[in-house]
mmCIF file of C-alpha atoms in Angstrom:
data_model
loop_
_atom_site.group_PDB
_atom_site.id
_atom_site.type_symbol
_atom_site.label_atom_id
_atom_site.label_comp_id
_atom_site.label_asym_id
_atom_site.label_seq_id
_atom_site.Cartn_x
_atom_site.Cartn_y
_atom_site.Cartn_z
ATOM 1 C CA UNK A 1 -3.986 223.267 216.679
ATOM 2 C CA UNK A 2 -2.504 223.194 213.159
ATOM 3 C CA UNK A 3 -4.047 221.371 210.186
ATOM 4 C CA UNK A 4 -3.721 217.489 210.460
ATOM 5 C CA UNK A 5 -2.993 217.835 214.138
ATOM 6 C CA UNK A 6 -4.915 215.826 216.739
ATOM 7 C CA UNK A 7 -5.135 216.006 220.521
ATOM 8 C CA UNK A 8 -4.064 212.796 222.203
ATOM 9 C CA UNK A 9 -3.687 213.305 225.994
ATOM 10 C CA UNK A 10 -3.400 215.891 228.804
ATOM 11 C CA UNK A 11 -2.045 215.955 232.400
ATOM 12 C CA UNK A 12 -1.284 218.422 235.210
ATOM 13 C CA UNK A 13 2.493 218.873 235.379
ATOM 14 C CA UNK A 14 5.471 220.839 236.566
ATOM 15 C CA UNK A 15 7.647 221.570 233.663
ATOM 16 C CA UNK A 16 11.426 221.218 234.154
ATOM 17 C CA UNK A 17 14.242 221.704 231.589
ATOM 18 C CA UNK A 18 17.714 220.177 231.854
ATOM 19 C CA UNK A 19 20.455 222.801 231.701
ATOM 20 C CA UNK A 20 24.192 222.575 231.842
ATOM 21 C CA UNK A 21 25.476 225.207 234.189
ATOM 22 C CA UNK A 22 28.718 226.165 235.752
ATOM 23 C CA UNK A 23 27.113 227.546 238.970
ATOM 24 C CA UNK A 24 24.670 225.481 241.100
ATOM 25 C CA UNK A 25 20.994 226.221 240.331
ATOM 26 C CA UNK A 26 17.939 224.152 240.578
ATOM 27 C CA UNK A 27 18.128 220.365 241.236
ATOM 28 C CA UNK A 28 21.527 218.689 240.608
ATOM 29 C CA UNK A 29 21.556 215.696 238.316
ATOM 30 C CA UNK A 30 25.337 215.145 238.320
ATOM 31 C CA UNK A 31 28.335 216.824 236.676
ATOM 32 C CA UNK A 32 27.207 220.303 235.534
ATOM 33 C CA UNK A 33 23.607 219.248 234.674
ATOM 34 C CA UNK A 34 20.805 220.749 236.585
ATOM 35 C CA UNK A 35 16.941 220.444 236.543
ATOM 36 C CA UNK A 36 15.565 223.861 236.368
ATOM 37 C CA UNK A 37 11.866 224.493 237.157
ATOM 38 C CA UNK A 38 10.037 226.428 234.458
ATOM 39 C CA UNK A 39 6.442 226.503 235.630
ATOM 40 C CA UNK A 40 3.259 224.545 236.493
ATOM 41 C CA UNK A 41 0.152 224.009 234.351
ATOM 42 C CA UNK A 42 -1.621 221.587 232.160
ATOM 43 C CA UNK A 43 0.366 219.805 229.467
ATOM 44 C CA UNK A 44 -1.266 218.833 226.168
ATOM 45 C CA UNK A 45 0.086 216.018 223.912
ATOM 46 C CA UNK A 46 -0.868 216.232 220.235
ATOM 47 C CA UNK A 47 0.366 214.358 217.158
ATOM 48 C CA UNK A 48 2.893 217.147 216.573
ATOM 49 C CA UNK A 49 3.939 218.688 219.923
ATOM 50 C CA UNK A 50 3.829 218.810 223.644
ATOM 51 C CA UNK A 51 2.687 222.171 225.042
ATOM 52 C CA UNK A 52 1.907 223.489 228.678
ATOM 53 C CA UNK A 53 -0.341 226.301 229.585
ATOM 54 C CA UNK A 54 0.052 227.741 233.095
ATOM 55 C CA UNK A 55 -1.116 230.880 234.942
ATOM 56 C CA UNK A 56 1.775 232.998 233.968
ATOM 57 C CA UNK A 57 3.721 231.014 231.356
ATOM 58 C CA UNK A 58 3.409 228.668 228.389
ATOM 59 C CA UNK A 59 5.978 226.281 226.898
ATOM 60 C CA UNK A 60 6.050 223.909 223.966
ATOM 61 C CA UNK A 61 8.316 221.694 221.748
ATOM 62 C CA UNK A 62 7.711 219.612 218.731
ATOM 63 C CA UNK A 63 7.757 215.883 218.817
ATOM 64 C CA UNK A 64 10.209 215.591 215.861
ATOM 65 C CA UNK A 65 12.917 216.910 218.109
ATOM 66 C CA UNK A 66 12.429 214.032 220.656
ATOM 67 C CA UNK A 67 14.830 211.121 220.523
ATOM 68 C CA UNK A 68 13.421 209.091 223.310
ATOM 69 C CA UNK A 69 10.677 209.176 225.930
ATOM 70 C CA UNK A 70 11.239 207.556 229.315
ATOM 71 C CA UNK A 71 8.551 207.115 231.982
ATOM 72 C CA UNK A 72 9.450 207.361 235.663
ATOM 73 C CA UNK A 73 7.398 207.073 238.835
ATOM 74 C CA UNK A 74 7.605 210.844 239.258
ATOM 75 C CA UNK A 75 7.031 211.980 235.759
ATOM 76 C CA UNK A 76 8.115 211.707 232.016
ATOM 77 C CA UNK A 77 11.481 212.526 230.482
ATOM 78 C CA UNK A 78 11.661 213.754 226.888
ATOM 79 C CA UNK A 79 15.309 213.447 225.593
ATOM 80 C CA UNK A 80 15.628 215.789 222.667
ATOM 81 C CA UNK A 81 18.089 215.937 219.793
ATOM 82 C CA UNK A 82 17.659 219.703 219.483
ATOM 83 C CA UNK A 83 16.724 222.191 222.250
ATOM 84 C CA UNK A 84 16.797 221.343 226.029
ATOM 85 C CA UNK A 85 15.576 218.020 227.228
ATOM 86 C CA UNK A 86 12.357 218.357 229.276
ATOM 87 C CA UNK A 87 11.050 216.461 232.373
ATOM 88 C CA UNK A 88 7.331 216.713 233.232
ATOM 89 C CA UNK A 89 6.882 216.028 236.802
ATOM 90 C CA UNK A 90 3.381 214.516 237.326
ATOM 91 C CA UNK A 91 1.978 211.739 239.548
ATOM 92 C CA UNK A 92 2.149 208.646 237.448
ATOM 93 C CA UNK A 93 -0.213 206.659 239.622
ATOM 94 C CA UNK A 94 -3.011 208.869 238.333
ATOM 95 C CA UNK A 95 -4.855 207.460 235.304
ATOM 96 C CA UNK A 96 -4.534 210.698 233.306
ATOM 97 C CA UNK A 97 -0.770 211.013 233.879
ATOM 98 C CA UNK A 98 -0.107 207.297 233.127
ATOM 99 C CA UNK A 99 -2.096 207.569 229.893
ATOM 100 C CA UNK A 100 -0.110 210.764 228.911
ATOM 101 C CA UNK A 101 3.156 208.885 229.439
ATOM 102 C CA UNK A 102 2.136 205.748 227.567
ATOM 103 C CA UNK A 103 0.783 207.667 224.555
ATOM 104 C CA UNK A 104 3.833 209.955 224.460
ATOM 105 C CA UNK A 105 6.165 207.064 224.443
ATOM 106 C CA UNK A 106 4.267 205.247 221.744
ATOM 107 C CA UNK A 107 3.811 208.430 219.535
ATOM 108 C CA UNK A 108 7.564 209.314 219.655
ATOM 109 C CA UNK A 109 8.869 205.737 219.239
ATOM 110 C CA UNK A 110 6.210 204.160 216.940
ATOM 111 C CA UNK A 111 6.915 200.951 218.872
ATOM 112 C CA UNK A 112 4.567 198.915 221.181
ATOM 113 C CA UNK A 113 4.768 200.093 224.777
ATOM 114 C CA UNK A 114 4.634 197.924 227.840
ATOM 115 C CA UNK A 115 1.952 199.085 230.222
ATOM 116 C CA UNK A 116 4.112 198.524 233.337
ATOM 117 C CA UNK A 117 4.136 201.229 235.936
ATOM 118 C CA UNK A 118 7.738 202.529 236.503
ATOM 119 C CA UNK A 119 9.160 202.172 239.974
ATOM 120 C CA UNK A 120 12.239 204.437 239.892
ATOM 121 C CA UNK A 121 12.250 208.187 240.267
ATOM 122 C CA UNK A 122 13.996 210.670 237.980
ATOM 123 C CA UNK A 123 14.397 213.485 240.567
ATOM 124 C CA UNK A 124 17.163 212.579 243.092
ATOM 125 C CA UNK A 125 16.534 212.833 246.788
ATOM 126 C CA UNK A 126 19.407 215.168 247.400
ATOM 127 C CA UNK A 127 18.000 218.335 245.884
ATOM 128 C CA UNK A 128 19.962 221.187 247.155
ATOM 129 C CA UNK A 129 23.583 220.645 246.349
ATOM 130 C CA UNK A 130 26.478 222.722 247.717
ATOM 131 C CA UNK A 131 30.244 222.399 247.804
ATOM 132 C CA UNK A 132 30.663 221.429 251.461
ATOM 133 C CA UNK A 133 33.507 220.751 253.796
ATOM 134 C CA UNK A 134 33.958 217.101 255.045
ATOM 135 C CA UNK A 135 31.648 216.304 257.931
ATOM 136 C CA UNK A 136 33.218 215.959 261.389
ATOM 137 C CA UNK A 137 31.722 214.098 264.280
ATOM 138 C CA UNK A 138 30.259 215.691 267.274
ATOM 139 C CA UNK A 139 29.262 214.190 270.718
ATOM 140 C CA UNK A 140 25.656 215.582 270.334
ATOM 141 C CA UNK A 141 25.012 213.335 267.373
ATOM 142 C CA UNK A 142 22.466 210.668 268.134
ATOM 143 C CA UNK A 143 22.078 207.223 266.540
ATOM 144 C CA UNK A 144 19.936 208.507 263.706
ATOM 145 C CA UNK A 145 22.414 211.195 262.833
ATOM 146 C CA UNK A 146 25.185 208.663 262.642
ATOM 147 C CA UNK A 147 23.726 207.528 259.295
ATOM 148 C CA UNK A 148 23.638 209.573 256.173
ATOM 149 C CA UNK A 149 20.795 212.035 256.070
ATOM 150 C CA UNK A 150 17.976 211.396 253.459
ATOM 151 C CA UNK A 151 18.172 215.053 252.342
ATOM 152 C CA UNK A 152 20.645 217.885 252.733
ATOM 153 C CA UNK A 153 19.423 221.441 252.505
ATOM 154 C CA UNK A 154 21.343 224.719 252.208
ATOM 155 C CA UNK A 155 19.817 227.353 254.532
ATOM 156 C CA UNK A 156 19.169 230.714 252.843
ATOM 157 C CA UNK A 157 18.374 234.164 254.266
ATOM 158 C CA UNK A 158 21.097 233.631 256.873
ATOM 159 C CA UNK A 159 22.473 237.140 256.343
ATOM 160 C CA UNK A 160 19.368 238.812 257.895
ATOM 161 C CA UNK A 161 19.711 240.387 261.387
ATOM 162 C CA UNK A 162 21.841 238.377 263.674
ATOM 163 C CA UNK A 163 21.202 235.005 262.194
ATOM 164 C CA UNK A 164 24.949 234.569 261.206
ATOM 165 C CA UNK A 165 25.972 234.973 264.824
ATOM 166 C CA UNK A 166 23.602 232.208 265.860
ATOM 167 C CA UNK A 167 24.824 229.876 263.107
ATOM 168 C CA UNK A 168 28.494 230.453 264.129
ATOM 169 C CA UNK A 169 27.601 228.989 267.558
ATOM 170 C CA UNK A 170 26.337 225.699 266.102
ATOM 171 C CA UNK A 171 28.275 222.490 265.892
ATOM 172 C CA UNK A 172 27.872 219.428 263.621
ATOM 173 C CA UNK A 173 25.102 217.263 265.058
ATOM 174 C CA UNK A 174 23.276 219.918 266.820
ATOM 175 C CA UNK A 175 19.480 219.686 266.652
ATOM 176 C CA UNK A 176 17.586 221.936 264.183
ATOM 177 C CA UNK A 177 13.854 222.726 263.983
ATOM 178 C CA UNK A 178 12.098 223.048 260.682
ATOM 179 C CA UNK A 179 8.760 224.964 261.031
ATOM 180 C CA UNK A 180 6.058 225.471 258.298
ATOM 181 C CA UNK A 181 4.809 228.986 257.852
ATOM 182 C CA UNK A 182 1.502 228.639 256.007
ATOM 183 C CA UNK A 183 0.523 232.215 256.830
ATOM 184 C CA UNK A 184 3.673 233.548 255.286
ATOM 185 C CA UNK A 185 2.419 236.279 252.829
ATOM 186 C CA UNK A 186 5.377 235.811 250.486
ATOM 187 C CA UNK A 187 5.282 231.971 250.261
ATOM 188 C CA UNK A 188 2.608 229.795 251.928
ATOM 189 C CA UNK A 189 4.962 226.709 251.552
ATOM 190 C CA UNK A 190 7.796 228.478 253.476
ATOM 191 C CA UNK A 191 9.859 226.527 255.926
ATOM 192 C CA UNK A 192 11.705 228.370 258.606
ATOM 193 C CA UNK A 193 14.941 227.088 260.254
ATOM 194 C CA UNK A 194 15.553 227.477 263.989
ATOM 195 C CA UNK A 195 18.054 226.320 266.557
ATOM 196 C CA UNK A 196 16.954 224.620 269.721
ATOM 197 C CA UNK A 197 16.539 227.854 271.615
ATOM 198 C CA UNK A 198 14.241 229.115 268.884
ATOM 199 C CA UNK A 199 16.659 231.557 267.243
ATOM 200 C CA UNK A 200 15.765 231.762 263.628
ATOM 201 C CA UNK A 201 18.596 230.866 261.361
ATOM 202 C CA UNK A 202 17.040 231.293 257.887
ATOM 203 C CA UNK A 203 14.724 229.401 255.517
ATOM 204 C CA UNK A 204 14.839 226.542 253.133
ATOM 205 C CA UNK A 205 15.016 227.596 249.549
ATOM 206 C CA UNK A 206 11.639 228.336 247.932
ATOM 207 C CA UNK A 207 11.820 225.556 245.375
ATOM 208 C CA UNK A 208 12.795 223.072 248.019
ATOM 209 C CA UNK A 209 10.137 224.205 250.514
ATOM 210 C CA UNK A 210 7.437 223.872 247.755
ATOM 211 C CA UNK A 211 7.747 219.978 247.794
ATOM 212 C CA UNK A 212 9.243 219.467 251.266
ATOM 213 C CA UNK A 213 6.565 221.460 253.226
ATOM 214 C CA UNK A 214 3.762 218.854 252.381
ATOM 215 C CA UNK A 215 6.138 216.132 253.459
ATOM 216 C CA UNK A 216 6.932 217.865 256.620
ATOM 217 C CA UNK A 217 3.194 217.930 257.353
ATOM 218 C CA UNK A 218 2.687 214.251 256.604
ATOM 219 C CA UNK A 219 5.526 212.632 258.443
ATOM 220 C CA UNK A 220 5.960 212.608 262.265
ATOM 221 C CA UNK A 221 9.424 211.025 262.378
ATOM 222 C CA UNK A 222 11.416 213.805 260.669
ATOM 223 C CA UNK A 223 14.601 214.906 262.387
ATOM 224 C CA UNK A 224 16.876 217.670 261.325
ATOM 225 C CA UNK A 225 20.461 218.318 262.501
ATOM 226 C CA UNK A 226 23.529 220.376 261.574
ATOM 227 C CA UNK A 227 25.149 218.306 258.793
ATOM 228 C CA UNK A 228 28.129 220.612 258.002
ATOM 229 C CA UNK A 229 29.168 224.033 256.780
ATOM 230 C CA UNK A 230 30.358 225.236 253.373
ATOM 231 C CA UNK A 231 33.813 226.839 253.121
ATOM 232 C CA UNK A 232 31.989 230.197 253.215
ATOM 233 C CA UNK A 233 30.389 229.171 256.518
ATOM 234 C CA UNK A 234 26.868 228.630 255.164
ATOM 235 C CA UNK A 235 24.705 226.162 257.078
ATOM 236 C CA UNK A 236 23.839 222.703 255.585
ATOM 237 C CA UNK A 237 21.024 220.890 257.384
ATOM 238 C CA UNK A 238 20.695 217.152 257.237
ATOM 239 C CA UNK A 239 17.170 215.646 257.343
ATOM 240 C CA UNK A 240 16.601 212.126 258.572
ATOM 241 C CA UNK A 241 13.192 210.326 258.141
#
């Protein structure tokens, strides 16, 4: 640390930056704004800066660039006047993360802070946006699929082997199987996508699978169906839970 700099708090976080992009990438926030994951590590708050040290990366920004700090149930947003705004995803129910958020808000604003736990999330539920064709009905749709899905995911890796031919046989409302692959040497969080006859159609994106795989392991009422297709024929899966 620099002279006259003191440590204030620390927390385990996933570091995201808000970027304005013309092509979809990361988690959509609306308009051309996307939440881009940078890395995971331990964040340190001092009287001068916020920094993060991870296994393969480090990031930091100075506090005098911060206009406002907002605490959410899933992390802390730093709106910056210069440089990209930063969202630190961290479980705010933990004492260390809650303290980090409170101290950050007070340090940047200089105003008293209410110690009320936030209830709203910053990261939206629909995390894998695509330009998609309007959904059409299909007789195979059950009563759960008649409602809007909680999540929609774009299937990737659909160009491998004969996966595209299996996808072309699908209709909106057809049942889909999402299967965790903890032994996958490339990604232990991988989630494979299959049709009802166990033909593999592809995978969920890596950044989606990293948070969805644990959810898939905890919940027993998750149902997946063909939601629709993009104009290029890519498969969009709807998840109901």
